[in-house]
Coordinates of C-alpha atoms in Angstrom, one line a residue:
M1 CA 91.0 -6.2 -26.7
I2 CA 94.6 -4.9 -26.7
A3 CA 94.2 -3.6 -23.1
L4 CA 93.0 -7.0 -22.0
L5 CA 95.9 -8.7 -23.7
R6 CA 98.3 -6.3 -22.0
R7 CA 96.7 -7.2 -18.7
Y8 CA 97.4 -10.9 -19.4
P9 CA 100.9 -11.1 -20.7
L10 CA 101.1 -14.9 -20.8
V11 CA 98.2 -15.0 -23.2
L12 CA 99.8 -12.2 -25.3
T13 CA 103.1 -14.1 -25.4
T14 CA 101.4 -17.4 -26.4
L15 CA 99.7 -15.7 -29.3
G16 CA 103.0 -14.0 -30.3
V17 CA 104.8 -17.4 -30.3
A18 CA 102.0 -18.9 -32.3
A19 CA 102.3 -16.1 -34.9
L20 CA 106.1 -16.5 -35.0
T21 CA 105.7 -20.3 -35.5
G22 CA 103.3 -19.7 -38.4
V23 CA 105.8 -17.4 -40.1
L24 CA 108.6 -20.0 -39.6
V25 CA 106.3 -22.7 -41.1
A26 CA 106.1 -20.6 -44.2
V27 CA 109.7 -19.6 -44.5
Q28 CA 111.8 -22.3 -42.7
P29 CA 109.6 -25.2 -41.5
A30 CA 112.4 -27.0 -39.7
W31 CA 112.8 -24.2 -37.3
A32 CA 109.1 -23.9 -36.4
L33 CA 109.3 -26.7 -33.8
W34 CA 111.8 -24.8 -31.5
P35 CA 110.0 -21.6 -30.4
A36 CA 106.7 -23.4 -30.0
S37 CA 108.1 -26.3 -28.0
A38 CA 110.3 -24.1 -25.9
W39 CA 107.5 -21.8 -24.8
A40 CA 105.2 -24.8 -24.2
L41 CA 107.8 -26.3 -21.9
V42 CA 108.3 -23.0 -20.1
I43 CA 104.5 -22.9 -19.3
A44 CA 104.6 -26.6 -18.3
T45 CA 107.4 -25.9 -15.9
R46 CA 105.6 -22.9 -14.4
S47 CA 102.5 -25.1 -14.0
L48 CA 104.5 -27.9 -12.4
F49 CA 106.0 -25.5 -9.8
S50 CA 102.5 -24.2 -9.1
M51 CA 101.2 -27.7 -8.7
I52 CA 104.1 -28.5 -6.2
R53 CA 103.3 -25.4 -4.1
A54 CA 99.6 -26.5 -4.0
L55 CA 100.6 -30.0 -2.9
R56 CA 102.7 -28.5 -0.1
R57 CA 99.6 -26.6 1.1
G58 CA 97.7 -29.9 1.1
T59 CA 95.8 -29.3 -2.2
W60 CA 96.0 -31.8 -5.0
G61 CA 97.5 -30.1 -8.0
I62 CA 95.2 -30.9 -10.9
D63 CA 97.4 -29.1 -13.4
I64 CA 99.3 -32.4 -13.8
L65 CA 97.0 -33.4 -16.7
A66 CA 97.9 -30.2 -18.5
V67 CA 101.6 -30.6 -17.8
T68 CA 101.6 -34.2 -19.0
A69 CA 99.6 -33.2 -22.1
I70 CA 102.1 -30.4 -23.0
V71 CA 105.1 -32.7 -22.5
A72 CA 103.5 -35.5 -24.5
T73 CA 102.6 -33.4 -27.5
V74 CA 106.1 -31.8 -27.5
V75 CA 107.8 -35.2 -27.4
L76 CA 105.6 -36.4 -30.2
G77 CA 106.5 -33.2 -32.2
D78 CA 102.9 -31.9 -32.3
Y79 CA 103.9 -28.4 -31.4
W80 CA 100.6 -26.8 -32.6
A81 CA 98.6 -29.0 -30.1
A82 CA 101.1 -28.0 -27.4
L83 CA 100.6 -24.3 -28.1
V84 CA 96.8 -24.8 -28.0
V85 CA 97.1 -26.5 -24.6
V86 CA 99.3 -23.6 -23.4
L87 CA 96.7 -21.1 -24.7
M88 CA 94.0 -23.1 -22.8
L89 CA 95.9 -22.8 -19.5
T90 CA 96.9 -19.2 -19.8
G91 CA 93.6 -18.2 -21.4
G92 CA 91.7 -20.1 -18.6
E93 CA 93.5 -18.2 -15.9
A94 CA 92.7 -14.9 -17.8
L95 CA 89.1 -15.8 -18.2
E96 CA 88.8 -16.7 -14.5
D97 CA 90.4 -13.3 -13.5
Y98 CA 88.2 -11.4 -15.9
A99 CA 85.0 -13.2 -14.7
S100 CA 86.0 -12.6 -11.1
Q101 CA 86.6 -8.9 -11.7
R102 CA 83.2 -8.7 -13.5
A103 CA 81.4 -10.4 -10.7
R104 CA 83.1 -8.4 -8.0
R105 CA 82.3 -5.1 -9.6
E106 CA 79.0 -4.6 -7.8
L107 CA 80.4 -5.9 -4.5
G108 CA 83.4 -3.5 -4.7
A109 CA 81.3 -0.5 -5.6
L110 CA 81.2 0.5 -1.9
L111 CA 84.9 0.5 -1.8
D112 CA 85.3 2.6 -4.9
Q113 CA 83.1 5.5 -3.7
A114 CA 84.5 5.7 -0.2
P115 CA 84.9 9.5 0.6
R116 CA 88.5 10.8 1.1
F117 CA 87.8 14.4 2.1
A118 CA 85.0 16.3 3.9
H119 CA 83.9 19.9 3.9
R120 CA 84.0 21.0 7.6
E121 CA 82.6 24.3 8.9
Q122 CA 85.3 26.1 10.8
D123 CA 85.4 29.7 12.0
G124 CA 82.6 30.7 9.8
D125 CA 84.1 29.2 6.7
T126 CA 84.1 25.8 5.0
V127 CA 87.5 23.9 4.9
D128 CA 88.3 20.7 3.1
V129 CA 90.0 18.2 5.5
P130 CA 90.8 14.5 5.3
V131 CA 87.8 12.5 6.3
G132 CA 89.8 11.0 9.2
D133 CA 90.1 14.5 10.8
I134 CA 86.3 14.7 11.4
V135 CA 85.4 14.3 15.1
I136 CA 82.0 13.9 16.8
G137 CA 80.2 17.2 16.9
D138 CA 81.7 18.7 13.7
I139 CA 79.4 20.3 11.2
V140 CA 80.0 18.9 7.7
E141 CA 78.7 20.3 4.5
V142 CA 77.7 17.7 1.8
R143 CA 77.3 19.0 -1.7
P144 CA 75.1 17.5 -4.5
G145 CA 76.3 14.1 -5.7
E146 CA 78.8 13.7 -2.8
V147 CA 78.9 10.7 -0.4
L148 CA 78.2 11.4 3.3
P149 CA 81.6 10.9 4.9
V150 CA 80.4 10.1 8.4
D151 CA 77.3 9.2 10.3
G152 CA 75.4 12.3 11.5
L153 CA 72.2 14.2 12.2
V154 CA 70.7 16.2 9.4
L155 CA 70.6 20.0 10.2
D156 CA 68.4 21.0 7.2
D157 CA 64.9 20.0 6.1
N158 CA 64.2 18.1 2.9
A159 CA 67.6 16.4 2.6
T160 CA 67.2 14.0 -0.3
L161 CA 69.6 11.0 -0.2
D162 CA 70.3 8.0 -2.4
E163 CA 70.8 5.2 0.0
S164 CA 70.9 2.4 -2.6
S165 CA 74.5 1.4 -2.0
L166 CA 73.6 0.9 1.7
T167 CA 70.2 -0.6 1.7
G168 CA 69.3 -1.5 -1.9
E169 CA 66.4 1.0 -1.8
S170 CA 66.1 2.2 -5.4
L171 CA 64.1 5.4 -4.6
P172 CA 65.5 8.6 -3.0
V173 CA 64.8 9.0 0.7
V174 CA 63.8 12.4 2.1
H175 CA 65.1 13.3 5.6
S176 CA 64.1 16.2 7.9
A177 CA 66.2 18.1 10.3
G178 CA 67.1 15.9 13.2
D179 CA 67.0 12.6 11.3
A180 CA 70.0 10.3 11.7
V181 CA 71.7 9.4 8.4
A182 CA 74.5 7.0 7.6
S183 CA 77.8 7.5 5.9
G184 CA 77.8 6.1 2.4
A185 CA 74.5 7.6 1.3
V186 CA 74.8 10.0 -1.7
N187 CA 73.4 13.5 -1.5
G188 CA 70.7 13.6 -4.3
G189 CA 69.5 17.2 -3.7
G190 CA 71.0 20.6 -2.8
V191 CA 73.8 21.3 -0.3
I192 CA 73.0 19.9 3.1
R193 CA 74.7 20.0 6.5
I194 CA 75.1 17.3 9.0
R195 CA 76.4 17.2 12.6
A196 CA 78.8 14.2 12.9
T197 CA 77.8 11.6 15.4
A198 CA 80.7 9.3 14.7
T199 CA 84.2 9.5 13.3
A200 CA 84.9 8.1 9.8
A201 CA 86.5 5.0 11.4
G202 CA 83.5 4.4 13.6
S203 CA 80.8 5.2 11.0
Q204 CA 78.5 2.6 9.4
Y205 CA 80.1 3.0 6.0
Q206 CA 83.5 2.0 7.2
A207 CA 82.0 -1.0 9.0
I208 CA 80.3 -2.1 5.7
I209 CA 83.6 -1.6 3.9
D210 CA 85.3 -4.0 6.4
L211 CA 82.6 -6.6 5.8
V212 CA 83.0 -6.2 2.0
S213 CA 86.8 -6.6 2.3
A214 CA 86.3 -9.8 4.3
A215 CA 83.8 -11.1 1.7
S216 CA 86.0 -10.4 -1.3
D217 CA 88.8 -13.0 -0.8
S218 CA 87.0 -16.0 0.5
R219 CA 87.4 -19.6 -0.6
A220 CA 84.6 -21.9 0.2
P221 CA 84.7 -25.6 1.3
F222 CA 82.8 -26.3 -1.9
V223 CA 85.7 -25.1 -4.0
R224 CA 87.9 -27.6 -2.2
L225 CA 85.4 -30.2 -3.1
A226 CA 86.1 -29.4 -6.7
D227 CA 89.8 -30.0 -6.0
R228 CA 88.9 -33.4 -4.5
V229 CA 86.7 -34.3 -7.6
A230 CA 89.8 -33.6 -9.7
L231 CA 91.7 -36.5 -8.1
P232 CA 89.6 -39.3 -9.5
F233 CA 89.1 -37.3 -12.7
T234 CA 92.9 -37.3 -13.2
A235 CA 93.1 -41.0 -12.5
V236 CA 90.4 -41.8 -15.0
A237 CA 92.1 -39.6 -17.6
F238 CA 95.4 -41.4 -17.2
L239 CA 93.6 -44.8 -17.2
I240 CA 91.7 -44.0 -20.5
G241 CA 94.9 -42.6 -22.1
G242 CA 97.0 -45.6 -21.0
I243 CA 94.5 -48.1 -22.2
A244 CA 94.2 -46.3 -25.6
W245 CA 98.0 -46.3 -25.9
A246 CA 98.3 -50.0 -24.9
V247 CA 95.5 -51.2 -27.2
S248 CA 96.6 -49.2 -30.3
G249 CA 100.3 -49.2 -29.7
D250 CA 100.3 -45.6 -30.7
P251 CA 101.6 -43.1 -28.0
T252 CA 99.8 -40.3 -29.8
R253 CA 96.5 -41.6 -28.5
F254 CA 97.7 -41.0 -24.9
A255 CA 98.5 -37.4 -25.7
E256 CA 95.2 -36.9 -27.5
V257 CA 93.3 -38.2 -24.5
L258 CA 95.2 -36.0 -22.0
V259 CA 94.7 -32.9 -24.2
V260 CA 90.9 -33.1 -23.9
A261 CA 91.2 -34.0 -20.2
T262 CA 92.7 -30.7 -19.1
P263 CA 90.6 -29.9 -16.0
C264 CA 90.2 -26.1 -16.3
P265 CA 86.5 -26.3 -15.6
L266 CA 87.2 -27.7 -12.1
L267 CA 89.6 -24.8 -11.4
I268 CA 87.2 -22.1 -12.6
A269 CA 83.5 -23.1 -12.3
A270 CA 83.0 -23.0 -8.5
P271 CA 85.0 -19.9 -7.7
V272 CA 83.3 -17.9 -10.4
A273 CA 79.8 -19.0 -9.3
F274 CA 80.5 -18.1 -5.6
I275 CA 81.9 -14.7 -6.4
A276 CA 79.0 -14.0 -8.7
G277 CA 76.5 -15.1 -6.1
M278 CA 78.1 -13.0 -3.4
S279 CA 78.1 -10.0 -5.7
R280 CA 74.4 -10.6 -6.4
A281 CA 73.6 -10.6 -2.7
A282 CA 75.5 -7.3 -2.2
G283 CA 73.3 -5.9 -5.0
F284 CA 70.1 -6.3 -2.9
G285 CA 71.6 -5.2 0.4
V286 CA 73.1 -8.4 1.9
I287 CA 76.8 -8.8 2.7
I288 CA 77.9 -12.5 2.8
K289 CA 81.3 -12.6 4.6
N290 CA 82.7 -15.6 2.9
G291 CA 81.9 -18.2 0.3
G292 CA 81.6 -21.1 2.8
V293 CA 78.5 -19.4 4.1
L294 CA 76.8 -19.9 0.8
E295 CA 77.2 -23.7 1.0
R296 CA 75.8 -23.8 4.6
L297 CA 72.9 -21.4 3.7
A298 CA 71.9 -23.6 0.8
R299 CA 71.5 -26.6 3.2
V300 CA 69.8 -24.8 6.2
R301 CA 67.0 -26.9 7.8
T302 CA 66.4 -25.0 11.1
A303 CA 65.8 -21.3 11.4
A304 CA 65.9 -19.5 14.8
F305 CA 65.0 -15.9 15.4
D306 CA 65.4 -13.3 18.1
K307 CA 62.2 -11.4 18.7
T308 CA 62.9 -7.7 19.4
G309 CA 64.3 -6.0 16.4
T310 CA 64.1 -9.1 14.2
L311 CA 60.6 -10.4 14.1
T312 CA 59.4 -7.1 15.5
R313 CA 60.7 -3.6 14.6
G314 CA 62.5 -3.2 17.9
E315 CA 61.0 0.3 18.4
P316 CA 57.8 1.2 20.4
V317 CA 54.9 2.6 18.4
V318 CA 51.6 4.0 19.6
L319 CA 48.9 1.4 19.4
R320 CA 45.9 3.4 20.7
V321 CA 44.9 6.1 23.2
D322 CA 42.4 5.2 25.9
T323 CA 40.6 8.2 27.5
V324 CA 38.8 8.4 30.9
D325 CA 35.6 9.7 29.3
G326 CA 35.7 7.3 26.3
G327 CA 36.1 10.2 23.8
P328 CA 38.8 10.8 21.1
G329 CA 42.3 10.7 22.3
D330 CA 43.7 13.5 20.1
R331 CA 43.9 16.0 23.0
V332 CA 45.6 13.5 25.3
L333 CA 48.2 12.5 22.7
S334 CA 48.9 16.1 21.6
A335 CA 49.4 17.3 25.2
A336 CA 51.8 14.4 26.0
A337 CA 53.8 14.9 22.8
S338 CA 54.1 18.7 23.6
V339 CA 55.9 18.1 26.9
E340 CA 57.9 15.0 25.6
Q341 CA 59.4 16.8 22.5
D342 CA 62.9 17.1 24.1
S343 CA 62.8 14.0 26.3
A344 CA 65.4 11.3 25.9
H345 CA 63.1 8.6 27.2
V346 CA 62.8 5.6 25.0
L347 CA 59.0 6.0 24.7
A348 CA 59.0 9.7 24.1
Q349 CA 60.0 9.6 20.5
A350 CA 57.1 7.2 19.7
V351 CA 54.6 9.6 21.3
V352 CA 56.1 12.6 19.5
T353 CA 56.0 10.8 16.2
A354 CA 52.4 9.7 16.6
A355 CA 51.3 13.3 17.4
S356 CA 53.7 15.2 15.1
W357 CA 50.7 16.9 13.4
S358 CA 49.4 18.4 16.6
S359 CA 52.1 19.0 19.2
R360 CA 52.5 22.5 20.6
A361 CA 55.1 24.4 22.6
A362 CA 55.4 23.6 26.2
T363 CA 56.9 25.7 29.1
G364 CA 58.3 24.8 32.5
V365 CA 59.1 21.2 31.3
A366 CA 60.9 19.1 34.0
E367 CA 61.6 15.4 34.0
V368 CA 61.4 13.3 37.2
M369 CA 63.7 10.3 36.9
G370 CA 61.8 7.0 37.1
R371 CA 58.4 8.7 37.3
G372 CA 57.7 10.9 34.3
I373 CA 57.7 14.4 32.9
H374 CA 55.5 17.5 33.4
G375 CA 55.1 20.9 31.9
T376 CA 52.5 23.5 30.9
V377 CA 50.8 23.6 27.5
D378 CA 48.4 26.5 26.6
G379 CA 48.0 27.2 30.4
V380 CA 47.1 23.5 31.2
A381 CA 49.4 21.5 33.5
V382 CA 50.3 18.3 31.8
S383 CA 51.9 15.3 33.5
V384 CA 53.0 12.2 31.6
G385 CA 54.3 9.0 33.3
R386 CA 53.2 6.3 35.8
Q387 CA 49.6 6.5 36.9
D388 CA 50.6 6.4 40.6
W389 CA 52.6 9.6 39.9
V390 CA 50.2 11.6 37.6
D391 CA 47.0 10.8 39.5
A392 CA 47.2 8.0 42.1
D393 CA 43.5 8.3 43.1
A394 CA 42.0 7.6 39.6
R395 CA 40.2 4.3 39.0
P396 CA 39.6 4.2 35.2
D397 CA 37.5 1.5 33.7
W398 CA 40.0 0.2 31.2
A399 CA 40.7 -3.3 29.9
A400 CA 43.9 -5.0 31.0
L401 CA 46.9 -4.4 28.8
G402 CA 47.5 -7.2 26.3
A403 CA 50.7 -9.2 25.9
G404 CA 53.5 -7.0 24.7
E405 CA 51.7 -3.7 25.5
M406 CA 52.8 -1.0 27.8
A407 CA 51.2 2.4 28.7
V408 CA 52.1 5.9 29.7
H409 CA 49.4 7.9 31.6
V410 CA 48.5 11.5 31.0
A411 CA 47.0 13.9 33.5
L412 CA 45.6 17.4 32.7
D413 CA 45.5 19.9 35.6
G414 CA 46.2 17.0 38.0
R415 CA 43.4 14.7 36.9
L416 CA 43.9 11.5 34.8
A417 CA 42.8 12.1 31.3
G418 CA 43.9 9.0 29.5
R419 CA 46.7 6.5 28.7
I420 CA 48.8 6.0 25.6
V421 CA 49.3 2.3 24.8
L422 CA 52.5 1.4 23.0
T423 CA 53.8 -1.9 21.6
D424 CA 56.7 -3.3 19.7
E425 CA 55.1 -3.7 16.3
L426 CA 55.5 -7.0 14.4
R427 CA 57.3 -6.5 11.1
P428 CA 54.6 -6.8 8.4
E429 CA 56.8 -9.1 6.4
S430 CA 57.6 -11.6 9.2
A431 CA 54.9 -14.1 8.5
E432 CA 55.7 -14.1 4.7
A433 CA 59.4 -14.5 5.5
L434 CA 58.8 -17.6 7.6
T435 CA 56.4 -19.1 4.9
R436 CA 59.1 -18.6 2.2
L437 CA 61.8 -20.3 4.4
R438 CA 59.6 -23.3 4.8
A439 CA 59.1 -23.4 1.0
L440 CA 62.9 -23.5 0.7
G441 CA 63.3 -26.6 2.8
V442 CA 63.5 -25.2 6.4
T443 CA 61.6 -27.7 8.4
R444 CA 61.8 -26.1 11.9
T445 CA 61.4 -22.5 13.0
V446 CA 62.1 -21.3 16.6
M447 CA 61.8 -18.0 18.4
L448 CA 64.4 -17.4 21.1
S449 CA 63.5 -14.4 23.3
G450 CA 64.4 -12.8 26.6
D451 CA 60.8 -11.4 26.9
S452 CA 58.0 -12.8 29.0
V453 CA 56.3 -16.0 27.9
E454 CA 53.0 -14.1 27.2
T455 CA 54.6 -11.5 25.0
A456 CA 56.8 -14.0 23.1
E457 CA 53.9 -16.4 22.5
A458 CA 51.6 -13.5 21.3
I459 CA 54.3 -12.5 18.7
G460 CA 54.9 -16.1 17.7
A461 CA 51.3 -16.8 17.1
R462 CA 50.9 -13.7 14.9
C463 CA 53.9 -14.5 12.7
G464 CA 53.3 -18.3 12.5
I465 CA 56.5 -19.5 14.1
G466 CA 56.7 -23.1 15.0
E467 CA 58.2 -23.0 18.6
V468 CA 58.6 -20.2 21.2
R469 CA 61.2 -20.2 23.9
A470 CA 61.0 -17.2 26.3
R471 CA 62.8 -15.7 29.3
L472 CA 66.2 -16.7 27.8
L473 CA 69.5 -15.1 28.8
P474 CA 72.3 -14.9 26.1
A475 CA 73.8 -18.1 27.5
D476 CA 70.4 -19.8 27.3
K477 CA 70.2 -18.9 23.6
V478 CA 73.6 -20.4 23.0
A479 CA 72.6 -23.6 24.6
A480 CA 69.4 -23.7 22.7
V481 CA 71.0 -23.2 19.3
H482 CA 73.7 -25.8 20.2
D483 CA 71.1 -28.5 20.7
L484 CA 68.8 -27.6 17.8
Q485 CA 68.2 -30.2 15.1
P486 CA 68.2 -30.7 12.2
R487 CA 71.4 -28.9 11.1
P488 CA 72.5 -26.6 9.7
V489 CA 70.9 -24.0 11.9
L490 CA 70.3 -20.4 10.7
M491 CA 70.1 -17.8 13.5
V492 CA 68.8 -14.3 12.9
G493 CA 69.3 -11.5 15.4
D494 CA 70.2 -7.8 15.8
G495 CA 71.4 -6.9 19.2
V496 CA 74.7 -7.0 21.1
N497 CA 73.2 -9.8 23.3
D498 CA 72.8 -11.9 20.1
A499 CA 76.5 -11.9 19.2
P500 CA 77.4 -15.1 21.0
V501 CA 74.5 -17.1 19.5
L502 CA 75.2 -15.7 16.0
A503 CA 78.8 -16.8 16.3
L504 CA 77.8 -20.3 17.4
A505 CA 75.1 -20.9 14.7
D506 CA 76.0 -22.6 11.5
V507 CA 74.9 -19.4 9.8
G508 CA 74.5 -16.2 11.8
V509 CA 72.5 -13.4 10.3
A510 CA 72.6 -9.8 11.7
M511 CA 69.6 -7.6 10.8
G512 CA 69.4 -4.0 10.1
A513 CA 72.5 -2.3 8.8
R514 CA 74.1 -2.2 12.3
G515 CA 77.6 -2.7 10.9
A516 CA 79.5 -1.6 14.0
T517 CA 77.6 -3.8 16.5
A518 CA 79.0 -7.0 18.0
A519 CA 76.1 -8.8 16.4
S520 CA 77.2 -8.0 12.8
E521 CA 80.9 -8.6 13.6
S522 CA 80.1 -12.2 14.8
A523 CA 77.6 -12.9 12.1
D524 CA 78.2 -14.6 8.8
V525 CA 75.7 -12.5 6.9
V526 CA 74.7 -8.9 7.5
V527 CA 71.4 -7.6 6.1
L528 CA 71.8 -3.9 5.4
V529 CA 68.2 -3.0 5.3
E530 CA 65.3 -3.5 7.8
D531 CA 63.6 -6.2 5.7
L532 CA 63.3 -9.8 7.0
L533 CA 62.4 -11.0 3.5
R534 CA 66.0 -10.5 2.6
V535 CA 66.7 -13.7 4.7
P536 CA 64.8 -16.2 2.5
R537 CA 65.9 -14.3 -0.6
T538 CA 69.5 -14.9 0.4
V539 CA 68.8 -18.6 1.2
A540 CA 67.2 -18.9 -2.3
L541 CA 70.2 -17.2 -3.9
A542 CA 72.6 -19.6 -2.0
Q543 CA 70.7 -22.6 -3.2
R544 CA 70.8 -21.4 -6.8
T545 CA 74.5 -20.6 -6.6
I546 CA 75.4 -24.0 -5.3
R547 CA 73.2 -25.6 -7.9
I548 CA 74.8 -23.6 -10.7
A549 CA 78.4 -24.4 -9.4
M550 CA 77.6 -28.1 -9.3
Q551 CA 76.0 -27.9 -12.7
S552 CA 79.1 -26.2 -14.1
I553 CA 81.4 -28.8 -12.7
G554 CA 79.2 -31.6 -14.0
I555 CA 79.1 -30.0 -17.5
G556 CA 82.9 -29.7 -17.5
I557 CA 83.6 -33.3 -16.3
G558 CA 80.9 -34.8 -18.5
L559 CA 82.0 -33.1 -21.7
S560 CA 85.6 -33.9 -21.0
L561 CA 84.8 -37.6 -20.4
V562 CA 83.0 -37.8 -23.7
L563 CA 85.9 -36.2 -25.5
M564 CA 88.4 -38.5 -23.8
L565 CA 86.5 -41.6 -24.9
V566 CA 86.2 -40.3 -28.5
A567 CA 89.9 -39.3 -28.5
A568 CA 90.9 -42.8 -27.3
F569 CA 89.8 -44.2 -30.7
G570 CA 92.0 -41.7 -32.5
V571 CA 89.1 -39.7 -33.9
I572 CA 90.2 -36.4 -32.5
P573 CA 93.6 -35.0 -33.4
A574 CA 95.4 -33.4 -30.5
I575 CA 95.1 -29.8 -31.8
V576 CA 91.4 -30.2 -32.4
G577 CA 90.9 -31.7 -28.9
A578 CA 92.7 -28.8 -27.4
G579 CA 90.4 -26.4 -29.1
L580 CA 87.3 -28.3 -28.0
Q581 CA 88.6 -28.3 -24.4
E582 CA 88.9 -24.5 -24.6
L583 CA 85.3 -24.3 -25.7
I584 CA 84.3 -26.4 -22.6
D585 CA 86.1 -23.8 -20.4
V586 CA 84.1 -21.0 -21.9
V587 CA 80.8 -22.9 -21.5
T588 CA 81.5 -23.6 -17.8
I589 CA 82.5 -20.0 -17.0
L590 CA 79.4 -18.6 -18.7
N591 CA 77.2 -21.0 -16.9
S592 CA 78.8 -20.1 -13.5
L593 CA 78.2 -16.4 -14.2
R594 CA 74.5 -17.1 -14.2
A595 CA 74.7 -17.1 -10.4
G596 CA 75.1 -13.3 -10.5
R597 CA 72.2 -12.6 -12.7
R598 CA 68.9 -11.1 -11.5
R599 CA 66.0 -13.5 -11.5
E600 CA 63.3 -11.4 -9.9

């Protein structure tokens, strides 16, 4: 408690002045008026200058009620009521700051654990260097409990990492040698080594930190709405106080009304709710860049999606293996994977992954650009690539490839043996994500894809999307989103080509922890984990946050109005009214903090 009071000196001074006033009341009552009144007027002057600065910025200064209440109680000689109003103002500021720090704690956790040094292997030894000195290709040692300082490739098997701060995944993730890992993950096992694939400045963790920093100091349009609400609220308070004074002939009634009308709930409720909501989103792997996005998210009525990497995984997977003789495809897949193990072709990794249990060493491997790759496996010549290259004379009796499918052909000793059919796999959660968005009030769903009509429509039918638009260039996507109705429009994408449309959409969402891409830089929301369900979850959180903020403002205004009407009849002494208004502040802050609580 003492530490908190030291952190907020105005509160501490107010309490000190109150204690001094109490002593003076006991020993020299005539002097008690002066320190209390002087300190109250100091705070009133401070608030007045703050209000004037706000007016110059174009914001209505709603502290005028508090300033008027302090001056009125001092003039009337009710110095105790003046001190309570001062405590209300300074305590309200302290509560807002404390609540904001509490709500930002989870959001700022990424910043707090940013690595400063790295253990670099150098001349057969390990040297500690500033993380900024790491360059691509350096081998970095990461010890148990340390944060990976840069993006890299794992050099050791069974590297166990805690990636919760990046993705929200609560369970440790085990990586093998050759796996790409992101900076910011925590080493949960023994000492591991990684080869840097990016500098610290270019790593994913730094990109996420930049997003967090942008998210930390935002002020939403909804908060300005609270300022606008305060203008009629102030007018009503002066009106009620003036009528009470005129009817009763007692100026004390005016002061008593203004004391309970101090609008601290309007200053506090909305910012605390927004910060708490953004903190909650960061807790499940979603960075919201500013508070204004929350208001737009809560009202989204149209959702548009890119296809590749958004509704689908964006990486080819082996769907099936067709053989010439109709038998099992294990031998064909194993042979292809054996010669493709070191290939950089986009389809090679999918083949190798599918046959990881059965691939063997190959010799004489050579790649022919644009055609395929060949080598020898256990004495058998293996060719993988286009059919007209591996065996142009073969006429297999295979069904035509479906929409979104492609194939690589495999020949053994010069004769076609089979084909490996690959596809871009639909995310298993895509259909459920769309269903949840509709339940949240999204009335229109659209896929915007650069793929062929057949492929796009096949994916659209499988995930249940409302409309499909295919063969679109980036400029076509921009035009499509510009014309979509009803608004606001949510756009979800992941690639660099999605950056323009994400920037144009009312709410742009970048998928998949690609913090350094143009997509995430132009988006309003970045989903740090490959899970499309985080999108409706974030929309639901935004709706709840806005609802709680509105509720808090309503509670504050409603209770203050009731107290003003009661005070107008002289029922509530000024000092009692000031204490009741402080209670209203606490109630609105606690209610706003609910936006950051877990509901799942």
